[in-house]
Coordinates of C-alpha atoms in Angstrom, one line a residue:
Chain A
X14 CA 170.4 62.5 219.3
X15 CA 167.9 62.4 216.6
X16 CA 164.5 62.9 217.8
X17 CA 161.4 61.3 216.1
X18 CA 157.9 62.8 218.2
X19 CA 155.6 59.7 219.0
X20 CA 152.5 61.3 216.7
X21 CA 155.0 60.3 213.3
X22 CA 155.3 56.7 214.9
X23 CA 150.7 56.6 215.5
X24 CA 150.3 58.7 211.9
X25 CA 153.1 56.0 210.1
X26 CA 151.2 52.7 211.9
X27 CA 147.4 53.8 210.7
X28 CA 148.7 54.0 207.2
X29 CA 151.1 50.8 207.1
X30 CA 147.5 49.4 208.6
X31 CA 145.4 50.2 205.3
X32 CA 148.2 50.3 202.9
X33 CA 148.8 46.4 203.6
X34 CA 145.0 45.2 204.1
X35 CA 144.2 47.3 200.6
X36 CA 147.4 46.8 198.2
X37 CA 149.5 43.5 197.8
X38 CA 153.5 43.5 197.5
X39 CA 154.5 43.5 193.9
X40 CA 156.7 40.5 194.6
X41 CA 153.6 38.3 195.6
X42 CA 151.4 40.1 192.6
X43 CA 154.2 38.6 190.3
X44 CA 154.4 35.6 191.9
X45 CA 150.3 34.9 191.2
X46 CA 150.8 36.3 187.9
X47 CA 153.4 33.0 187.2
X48 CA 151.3 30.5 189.0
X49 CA 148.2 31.6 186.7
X50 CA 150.1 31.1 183.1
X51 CA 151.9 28.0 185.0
X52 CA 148.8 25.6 186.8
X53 CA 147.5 22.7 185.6
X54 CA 144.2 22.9 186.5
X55 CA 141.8 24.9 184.9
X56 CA 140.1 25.6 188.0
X57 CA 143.4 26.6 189.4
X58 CA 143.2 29.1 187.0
X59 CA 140.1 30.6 187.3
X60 CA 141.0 30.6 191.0
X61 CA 144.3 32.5 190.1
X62 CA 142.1 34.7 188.1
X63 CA 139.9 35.8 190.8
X64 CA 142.6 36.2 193.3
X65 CA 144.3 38.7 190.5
X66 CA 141.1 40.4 190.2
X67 CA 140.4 40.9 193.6
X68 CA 144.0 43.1 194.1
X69 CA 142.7 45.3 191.5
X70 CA 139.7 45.8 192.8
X71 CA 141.1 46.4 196.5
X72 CA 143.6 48.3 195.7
X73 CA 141.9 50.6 193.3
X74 CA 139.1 51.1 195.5
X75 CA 140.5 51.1 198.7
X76 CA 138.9 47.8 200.3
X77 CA 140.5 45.1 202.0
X78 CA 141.7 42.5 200.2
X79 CA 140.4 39.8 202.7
X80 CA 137.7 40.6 205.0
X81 CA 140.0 38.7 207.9
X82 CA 142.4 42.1 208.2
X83 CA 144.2 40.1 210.1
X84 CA 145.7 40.2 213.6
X85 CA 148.2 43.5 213.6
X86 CA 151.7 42.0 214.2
X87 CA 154.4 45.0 214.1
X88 CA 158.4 44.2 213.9
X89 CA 160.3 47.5 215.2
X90 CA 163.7 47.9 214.5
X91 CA 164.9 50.3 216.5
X92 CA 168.0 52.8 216.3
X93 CA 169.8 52.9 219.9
X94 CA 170.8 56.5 218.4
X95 CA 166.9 57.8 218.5
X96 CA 165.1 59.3 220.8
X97 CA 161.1 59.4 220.9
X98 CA 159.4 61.9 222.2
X99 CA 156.1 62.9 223.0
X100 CA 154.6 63.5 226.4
X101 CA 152.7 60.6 228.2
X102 CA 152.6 58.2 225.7
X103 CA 155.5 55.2 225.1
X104 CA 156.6 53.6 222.0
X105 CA 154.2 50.8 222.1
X106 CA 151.0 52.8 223.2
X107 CA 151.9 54.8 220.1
X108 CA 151.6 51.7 218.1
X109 CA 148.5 50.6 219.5
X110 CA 147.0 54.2 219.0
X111 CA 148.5 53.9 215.8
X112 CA 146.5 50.1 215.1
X113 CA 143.3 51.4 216.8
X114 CA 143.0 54.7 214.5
X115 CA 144.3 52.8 211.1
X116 CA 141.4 49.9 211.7
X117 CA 138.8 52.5 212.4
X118 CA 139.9 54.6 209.6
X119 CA 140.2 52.4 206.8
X120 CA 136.8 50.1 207.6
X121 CA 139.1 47.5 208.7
X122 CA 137.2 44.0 210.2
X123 CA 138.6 44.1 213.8
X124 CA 139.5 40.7 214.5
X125 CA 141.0 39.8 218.3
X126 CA 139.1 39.0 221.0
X127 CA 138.8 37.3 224.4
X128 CA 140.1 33.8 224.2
X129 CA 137.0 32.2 226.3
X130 CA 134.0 34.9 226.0
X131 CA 134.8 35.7 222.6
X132 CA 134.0 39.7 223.4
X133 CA 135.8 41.6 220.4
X134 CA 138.4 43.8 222.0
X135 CA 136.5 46.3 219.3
X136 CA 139.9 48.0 217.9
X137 CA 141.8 45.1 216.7
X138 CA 144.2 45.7 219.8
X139 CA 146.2 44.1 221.1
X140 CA 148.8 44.3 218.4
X141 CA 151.7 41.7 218.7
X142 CA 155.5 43.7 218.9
X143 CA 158.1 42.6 218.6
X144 CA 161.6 44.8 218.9
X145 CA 165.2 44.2 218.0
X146 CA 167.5 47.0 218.9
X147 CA 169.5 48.1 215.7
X148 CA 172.8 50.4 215.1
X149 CA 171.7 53.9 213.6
X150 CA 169.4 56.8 214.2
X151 CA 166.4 55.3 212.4
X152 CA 163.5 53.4 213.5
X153 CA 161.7 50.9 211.0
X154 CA 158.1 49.9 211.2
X155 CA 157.2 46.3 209.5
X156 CA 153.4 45.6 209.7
X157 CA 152.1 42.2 208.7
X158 CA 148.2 41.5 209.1
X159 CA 147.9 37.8 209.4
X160 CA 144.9 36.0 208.8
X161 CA 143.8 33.3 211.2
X162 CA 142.7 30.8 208.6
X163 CA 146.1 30.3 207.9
X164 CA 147.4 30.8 211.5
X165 CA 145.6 28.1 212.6
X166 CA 146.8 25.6 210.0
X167 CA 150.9 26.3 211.4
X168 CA 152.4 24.1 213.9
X169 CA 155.6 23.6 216.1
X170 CA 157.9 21.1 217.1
X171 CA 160.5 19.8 219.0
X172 CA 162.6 16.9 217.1
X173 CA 164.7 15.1 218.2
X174 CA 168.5 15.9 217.2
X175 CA 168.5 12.7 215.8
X176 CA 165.6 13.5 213.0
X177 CA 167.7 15.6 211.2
X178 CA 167.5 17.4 207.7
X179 CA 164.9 14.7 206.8
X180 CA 162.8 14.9 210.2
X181 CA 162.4 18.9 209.1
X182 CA 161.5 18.1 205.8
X183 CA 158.9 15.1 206.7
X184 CA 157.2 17.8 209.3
X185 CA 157.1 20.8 207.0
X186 CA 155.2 18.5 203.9
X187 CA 152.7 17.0 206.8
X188 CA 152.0 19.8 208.1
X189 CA 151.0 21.9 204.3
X190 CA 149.4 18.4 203.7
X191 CA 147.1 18.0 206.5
X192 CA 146.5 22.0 205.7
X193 CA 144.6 21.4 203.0
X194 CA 142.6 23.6 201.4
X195 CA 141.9 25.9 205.0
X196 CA 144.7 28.0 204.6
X197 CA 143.8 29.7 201.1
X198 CA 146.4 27.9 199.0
X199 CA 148.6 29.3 196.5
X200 CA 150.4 29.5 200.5
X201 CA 153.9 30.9 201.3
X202 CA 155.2 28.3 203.9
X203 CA 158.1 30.0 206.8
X204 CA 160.2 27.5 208.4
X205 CA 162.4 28.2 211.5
X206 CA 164.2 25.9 212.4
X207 CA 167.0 26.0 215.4
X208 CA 166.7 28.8 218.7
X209 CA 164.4 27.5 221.3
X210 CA 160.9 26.9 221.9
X211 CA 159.6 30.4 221.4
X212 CA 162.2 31.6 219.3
X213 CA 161.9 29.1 216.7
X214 CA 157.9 30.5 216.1
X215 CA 159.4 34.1 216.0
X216 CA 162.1 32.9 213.0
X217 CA 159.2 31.5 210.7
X218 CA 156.9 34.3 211.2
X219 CA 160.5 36.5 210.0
X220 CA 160.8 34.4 207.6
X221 CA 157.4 34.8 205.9
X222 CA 158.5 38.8 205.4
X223 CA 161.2 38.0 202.9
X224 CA 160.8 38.7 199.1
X225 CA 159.5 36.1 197.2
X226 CA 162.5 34.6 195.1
X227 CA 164.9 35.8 197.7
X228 CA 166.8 32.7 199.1
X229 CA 168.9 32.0 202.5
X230 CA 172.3 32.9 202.0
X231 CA 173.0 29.8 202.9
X232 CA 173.3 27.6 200.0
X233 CA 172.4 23.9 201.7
X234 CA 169.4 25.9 203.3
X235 CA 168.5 27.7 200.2
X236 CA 168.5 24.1 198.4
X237 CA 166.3 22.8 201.2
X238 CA 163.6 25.7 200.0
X239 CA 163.5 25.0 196.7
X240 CA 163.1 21.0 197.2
X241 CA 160.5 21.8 199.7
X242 CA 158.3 24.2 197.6
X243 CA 159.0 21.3 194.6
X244 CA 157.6 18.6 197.2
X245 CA 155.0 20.5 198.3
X246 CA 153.5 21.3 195.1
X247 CA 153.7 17.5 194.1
X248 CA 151.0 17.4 196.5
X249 CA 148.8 18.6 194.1
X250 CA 146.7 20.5 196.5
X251 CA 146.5 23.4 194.1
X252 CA 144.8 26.9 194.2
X253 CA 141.7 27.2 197.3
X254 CA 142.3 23.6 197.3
X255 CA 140.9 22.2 194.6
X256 CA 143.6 20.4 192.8
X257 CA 146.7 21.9 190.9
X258 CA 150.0 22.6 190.5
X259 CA 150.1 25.4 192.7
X260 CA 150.0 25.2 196.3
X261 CA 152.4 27.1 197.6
X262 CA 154.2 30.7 195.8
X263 CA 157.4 30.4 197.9
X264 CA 159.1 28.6 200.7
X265 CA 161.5 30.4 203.2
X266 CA 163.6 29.3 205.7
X267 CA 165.4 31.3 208.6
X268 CA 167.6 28.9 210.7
X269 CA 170.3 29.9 214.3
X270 CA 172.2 27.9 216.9
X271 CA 170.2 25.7 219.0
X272 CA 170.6 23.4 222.5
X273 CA 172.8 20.3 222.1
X274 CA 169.3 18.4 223.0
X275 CA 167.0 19.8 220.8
X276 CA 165.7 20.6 217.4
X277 CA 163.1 23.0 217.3
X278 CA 161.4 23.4 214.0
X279 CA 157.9 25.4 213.4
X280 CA 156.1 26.1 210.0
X281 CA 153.9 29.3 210.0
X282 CA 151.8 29.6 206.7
X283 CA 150.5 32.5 205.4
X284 CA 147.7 32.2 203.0
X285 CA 148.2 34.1 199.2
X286 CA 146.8 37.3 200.3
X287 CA 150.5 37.7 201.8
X288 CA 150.5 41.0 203.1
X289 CA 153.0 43.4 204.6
X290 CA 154.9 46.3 204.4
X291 CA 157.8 48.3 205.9
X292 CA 158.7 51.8 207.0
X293 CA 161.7 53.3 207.8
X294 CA 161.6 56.7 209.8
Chain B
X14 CA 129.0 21.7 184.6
X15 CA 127.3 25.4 185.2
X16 CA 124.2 25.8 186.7
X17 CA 122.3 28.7 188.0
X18 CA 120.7 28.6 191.4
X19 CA 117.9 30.6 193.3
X20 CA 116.8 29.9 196.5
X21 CA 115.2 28.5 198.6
X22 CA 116.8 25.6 197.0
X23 CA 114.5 21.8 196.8
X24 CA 116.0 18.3 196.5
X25 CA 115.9 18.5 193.1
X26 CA 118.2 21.3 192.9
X27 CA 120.8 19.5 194.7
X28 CA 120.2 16.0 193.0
X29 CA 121.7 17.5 189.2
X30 CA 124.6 19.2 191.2
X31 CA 128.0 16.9 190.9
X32 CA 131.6 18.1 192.8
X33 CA 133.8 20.6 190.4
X34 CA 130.5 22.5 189.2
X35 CA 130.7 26.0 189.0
X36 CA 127.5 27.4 190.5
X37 CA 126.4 30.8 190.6
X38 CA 123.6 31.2 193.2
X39 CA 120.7 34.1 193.3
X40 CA 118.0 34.8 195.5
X41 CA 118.6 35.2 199.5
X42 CA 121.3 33.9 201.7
X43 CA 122.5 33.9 205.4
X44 CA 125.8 34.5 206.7
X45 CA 126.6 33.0 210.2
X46 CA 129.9 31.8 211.5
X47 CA 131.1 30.6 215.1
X48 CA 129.5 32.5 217.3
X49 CA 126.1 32.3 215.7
X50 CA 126.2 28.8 215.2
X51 CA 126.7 28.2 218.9
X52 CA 123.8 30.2 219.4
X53 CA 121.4 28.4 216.6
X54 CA 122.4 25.0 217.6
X55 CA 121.5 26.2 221.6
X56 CA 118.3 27.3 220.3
X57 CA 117.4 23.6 218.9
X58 CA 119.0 21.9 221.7
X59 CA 116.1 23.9 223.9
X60 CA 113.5 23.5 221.0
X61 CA 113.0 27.0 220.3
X62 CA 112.2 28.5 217.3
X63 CA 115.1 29.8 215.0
X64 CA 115.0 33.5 214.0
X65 CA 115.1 32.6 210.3
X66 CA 113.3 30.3 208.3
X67 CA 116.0 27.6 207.1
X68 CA 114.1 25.4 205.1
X69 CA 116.0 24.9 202.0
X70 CA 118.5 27.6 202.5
X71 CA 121.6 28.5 202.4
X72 CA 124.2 29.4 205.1
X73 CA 127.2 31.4 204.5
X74 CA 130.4 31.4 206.9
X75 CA 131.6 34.7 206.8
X76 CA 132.1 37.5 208.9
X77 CA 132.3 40.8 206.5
X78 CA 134.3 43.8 207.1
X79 CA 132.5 46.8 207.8
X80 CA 130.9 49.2 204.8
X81 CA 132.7 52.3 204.1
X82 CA 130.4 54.9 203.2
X83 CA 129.2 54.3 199.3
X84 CA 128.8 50.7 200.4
X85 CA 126.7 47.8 201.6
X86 CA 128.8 45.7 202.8
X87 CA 132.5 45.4 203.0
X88 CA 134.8 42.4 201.8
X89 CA 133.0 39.6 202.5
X90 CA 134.9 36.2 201.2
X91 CA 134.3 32.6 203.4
X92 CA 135.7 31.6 206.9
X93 CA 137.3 28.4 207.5
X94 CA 134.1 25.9 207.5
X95 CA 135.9 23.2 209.3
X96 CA 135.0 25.1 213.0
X97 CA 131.4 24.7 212.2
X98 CA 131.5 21.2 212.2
X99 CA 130.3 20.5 215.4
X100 CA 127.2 22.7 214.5
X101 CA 126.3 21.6 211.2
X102 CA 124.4 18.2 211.4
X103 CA 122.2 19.5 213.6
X104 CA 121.3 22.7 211.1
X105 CA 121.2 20.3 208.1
X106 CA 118.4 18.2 210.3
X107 CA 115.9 21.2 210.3
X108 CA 116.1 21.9 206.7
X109 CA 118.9 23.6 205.9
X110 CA 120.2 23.1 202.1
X111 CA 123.6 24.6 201.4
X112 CA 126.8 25.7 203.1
X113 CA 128.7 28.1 201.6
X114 CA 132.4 28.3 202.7
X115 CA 136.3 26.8 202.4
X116 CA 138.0 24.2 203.6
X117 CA 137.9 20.8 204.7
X118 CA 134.7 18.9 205.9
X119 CA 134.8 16.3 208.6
X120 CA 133.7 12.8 207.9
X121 CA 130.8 13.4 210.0
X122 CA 130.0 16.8 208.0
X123 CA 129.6 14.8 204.6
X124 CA 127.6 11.9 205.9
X125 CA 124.9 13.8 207.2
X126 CA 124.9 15.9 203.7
X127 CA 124.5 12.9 202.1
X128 CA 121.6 11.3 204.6
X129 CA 120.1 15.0 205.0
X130 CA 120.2 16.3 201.5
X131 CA 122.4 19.4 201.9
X132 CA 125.8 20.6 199.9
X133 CA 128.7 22.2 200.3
X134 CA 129.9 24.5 197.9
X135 CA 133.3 26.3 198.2
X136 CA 133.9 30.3 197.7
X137 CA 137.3 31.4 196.6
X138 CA 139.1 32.4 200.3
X139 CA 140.8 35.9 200.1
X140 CA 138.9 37.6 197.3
X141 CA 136.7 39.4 199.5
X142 CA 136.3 42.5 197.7
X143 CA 135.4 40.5 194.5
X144 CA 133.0 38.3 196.2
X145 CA 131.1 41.6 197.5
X146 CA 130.5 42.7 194.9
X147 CA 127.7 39.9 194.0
X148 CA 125.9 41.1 197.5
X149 CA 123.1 43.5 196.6
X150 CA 121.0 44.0 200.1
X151 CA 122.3 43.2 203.6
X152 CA 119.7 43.5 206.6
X153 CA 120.8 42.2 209.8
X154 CA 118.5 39.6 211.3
X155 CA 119.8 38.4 214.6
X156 CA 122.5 38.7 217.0
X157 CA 123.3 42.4 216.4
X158 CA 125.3 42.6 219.6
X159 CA 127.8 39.9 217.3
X160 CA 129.3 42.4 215.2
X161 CA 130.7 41.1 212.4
X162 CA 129.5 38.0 213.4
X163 CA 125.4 38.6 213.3
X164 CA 123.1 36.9 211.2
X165 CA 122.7 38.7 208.1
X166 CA 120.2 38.3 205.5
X167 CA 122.0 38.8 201.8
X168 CA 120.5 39.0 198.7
X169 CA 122.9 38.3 196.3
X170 CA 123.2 38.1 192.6
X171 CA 125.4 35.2 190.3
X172 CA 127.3 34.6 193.1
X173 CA 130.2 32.3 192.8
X174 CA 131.0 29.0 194.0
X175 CA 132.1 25.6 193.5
X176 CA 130.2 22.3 194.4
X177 CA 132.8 20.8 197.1
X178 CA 130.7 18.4 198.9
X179 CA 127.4 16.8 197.0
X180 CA 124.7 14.9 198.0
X181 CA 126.6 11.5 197.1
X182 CA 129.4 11.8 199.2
X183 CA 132.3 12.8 196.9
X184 CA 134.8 15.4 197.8
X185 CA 136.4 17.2 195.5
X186 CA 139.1 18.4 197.9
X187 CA 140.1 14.6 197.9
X188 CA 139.3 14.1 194.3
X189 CA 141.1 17.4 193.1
X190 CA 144.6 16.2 194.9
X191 CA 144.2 13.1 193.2
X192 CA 144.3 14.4 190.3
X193 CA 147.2 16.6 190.1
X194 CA 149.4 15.2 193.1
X195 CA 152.8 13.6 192.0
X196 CA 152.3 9.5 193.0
X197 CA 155.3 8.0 194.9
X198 CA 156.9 10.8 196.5
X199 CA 158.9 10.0 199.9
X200 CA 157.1 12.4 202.0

């Protein structure tokens, strides 16, 4: 069996932690690129601008992009083929180590605290993992920082069967709507839709890692993301809010088999600073 | 419009200022967000002093990253304002001026700028490192043991913002949307 010693796994994490929180995907740089030859508003613009602007800056100087480095959420995929090694530690205390030294390192803001006292836990642990168990020798490291400005504006549901295709589509444009301007607009919006209660959150958090201009390989689903970003940028909430064209780069949408009774649907939104990255070792 | 500010800021200050201005403020400015609010509004509540002068000033929701050596202060761009709702009335009753974050106001929140004198003015969320770099001093005044969420003391040059919120009641998040959303849709 291919053996991969835990300090790769810590060294790999503390570096996926900067790299993300100082450079954006080209994908979304492109993507904000469009939206500022494209909006409406001249604000819009100038907000476009400064958002453009501030990349540079981060990422030629090494500085977070957003002060809010996010909460650390990891998505392993791991090769049944591989074995780690490495003394005491375990897989996911090698992440964490790997979180806790990339946070220091890099000047990162450490976010994530006690729900009630509010006491920092001081190294931006605990990170959020999640694991699929893959085919293969390899193991691949996705890290996402997500901002809780945006968090905070997503929302979950359980429709009725009955609601349908139109009771998804109703929720998703409510829920951008009643967003506003709080979670950084130009957004990306990830829909799940289908699985159960928990599941359904896990598939639009997924969803929010996919390229921009990708679409579900499904073609009603992918038709459902384009009328959705169309609709939601009717809404004319625009760039930081203050009226445009633009309020959201891209919609995706990641949907699975559900319970005969329900129809779980949840929108996570991430705000433009869209960051994440992936790893395979 | 544009229009240059340095505080403290007067009535008069606030009385030319109109939603959609772009405003670039000088002088000094404090940052404070949740945790610090819960403490300043305690401190009324008991009538104790405050442990900064907020007549006419400014408060700015942000809770920076840390400097890296060769800097002040790390990125620094605006918190969701809406979770200091709660706290803001009461600020805005001992003098306090400006707000300086993004995001929706309450109802509440806009009346009592309008019967207090005080505006809001947005900062462009998520461009932290740009905003920064209009921050020239940072002293830490209060509430150490907060971390990232102290009360700071900045002195900051041109810095930029957006009038949100002004003294007679109009919101340009609501009057923004007007503008440029498509009438009629189905959802």
């Amino acid at each position: 069996m291919r053996q991969i010693h835990y300090s790769e796994v810590i060294e790999v994490v503390a570096q996926l932690c900067q790299e993300t929180n100082f450079s954006l995907p080209e994908d979304v740089l492109n993507s904000l690129r469009k939206a500022r030859s494209e909006e409406k508003s001249p604000l819009g613009r100038i907000v476009l601008a400064q958002i453009l602007e501030n990349a540079r800056i981060a990422a030629e100087e090494k500085v977070p992009i957003c002060q809010d480095c996010g909460t650390a959420i990891v998505f392993l995929e791991l090769g049944e083929e591989l074995e780690l090694t490495g003394g005491n530690l375990n897989l996911y205390a090698a992440i964490e180590e790997g979180v806790r030294r990339g946070y220091k390192e890099g000047y990162l803001r450490k976010s994530i605290c006690h729900p009630f006292t509010r006491k920092n836990t001081g190294d931006n642990t605990p990170a959020m993992i999640y694991t699929d168990i893959v085919p293969g020798n390899k193991l691949k490291i996705i890290f996402c920082p997500k901002g809780g400005g945006s968090e905070n504006m997503s929302a979950i549901k359980m429709l009725s069967p009955s609601e349908g295709i139109e009771g998804v589509k109703k929720f998703v444009i409510e829920t951008v709507k009643s967003a506003g301007a709080n979670p950084c607009p130009p957004i990306v919006v990830g829909v799940g839709i289908g699985g159960t209660f928990e599941r359904v959150a896990l598939l639009a958090k997924k969803a929010l890692l996919r390229p921009f201009g990708s679409q579900n390989t499904d073609t009603e689903l992918a038709a459902l993301e384009d009328e959705l970003l169309e609709e939601i940028n009717y809404l004319g909430i625009g760039p930081a809010g203050l009226g445009g064209s633009t309020t959201a780069l891209s919609v995706h949408i990641e949907m699975q088999p559900c319970h005969i009774a329900s129809l779980p649907v949840a929108i996570n939104i991430n705000c433009h600073a869209a960051r994440h990255k992936e790893v395979t070792i | 419009m544009e229009v240059e500010l340095t505080t403290p800021l007067t009535e008069e200050d606030l009385e030319q200022l109109h939603i959609g201005d772009s405003v670039f403020i000088n002088g000094v400015i404090y940052t404070a967000r949740d945790a610090a609010h819960k403490r300043l509004v305690a401190l009324i509540e008991e009538d104790k002093e405050l442990p900064f002068d907020i007549e006419g000033q400014i408060i700015y929701y942000v809770g920076p990253a840390p400097a890296k050596p060769g800097q002040i202060i790390g990125s620094a761009g605006p918190t969701t304002s809406g979770r200091m709702d709660v706290y803001s009335p009461a600020l805005m009753a001992k003098g306090l001026k400006g707000m300086i974050g993004k995001g929706n106001r309450s109802p509440e929140v806009i009346e009592a700028m309008k019967s207090y004198k005080c505006v809001y003015f947005g900062a462009t969320g998520g461009v932290g490192a740009l905003l920064a770099r209009a921050i020239e001093k940072v002293r830490i005044i209060a509430y150490e043991d907060l971390g990232t969420e102290a009360i700071r003391q900045l002195v900051v040059t041109n810095f930029p913002v957006i009038v949100i919120n002004d003294i007679y009641g109009n919101d340009l998040y609501k009057e923004g949307v007007k503008k440029y959303q498509k009438k009629n849709r189905k959802y």
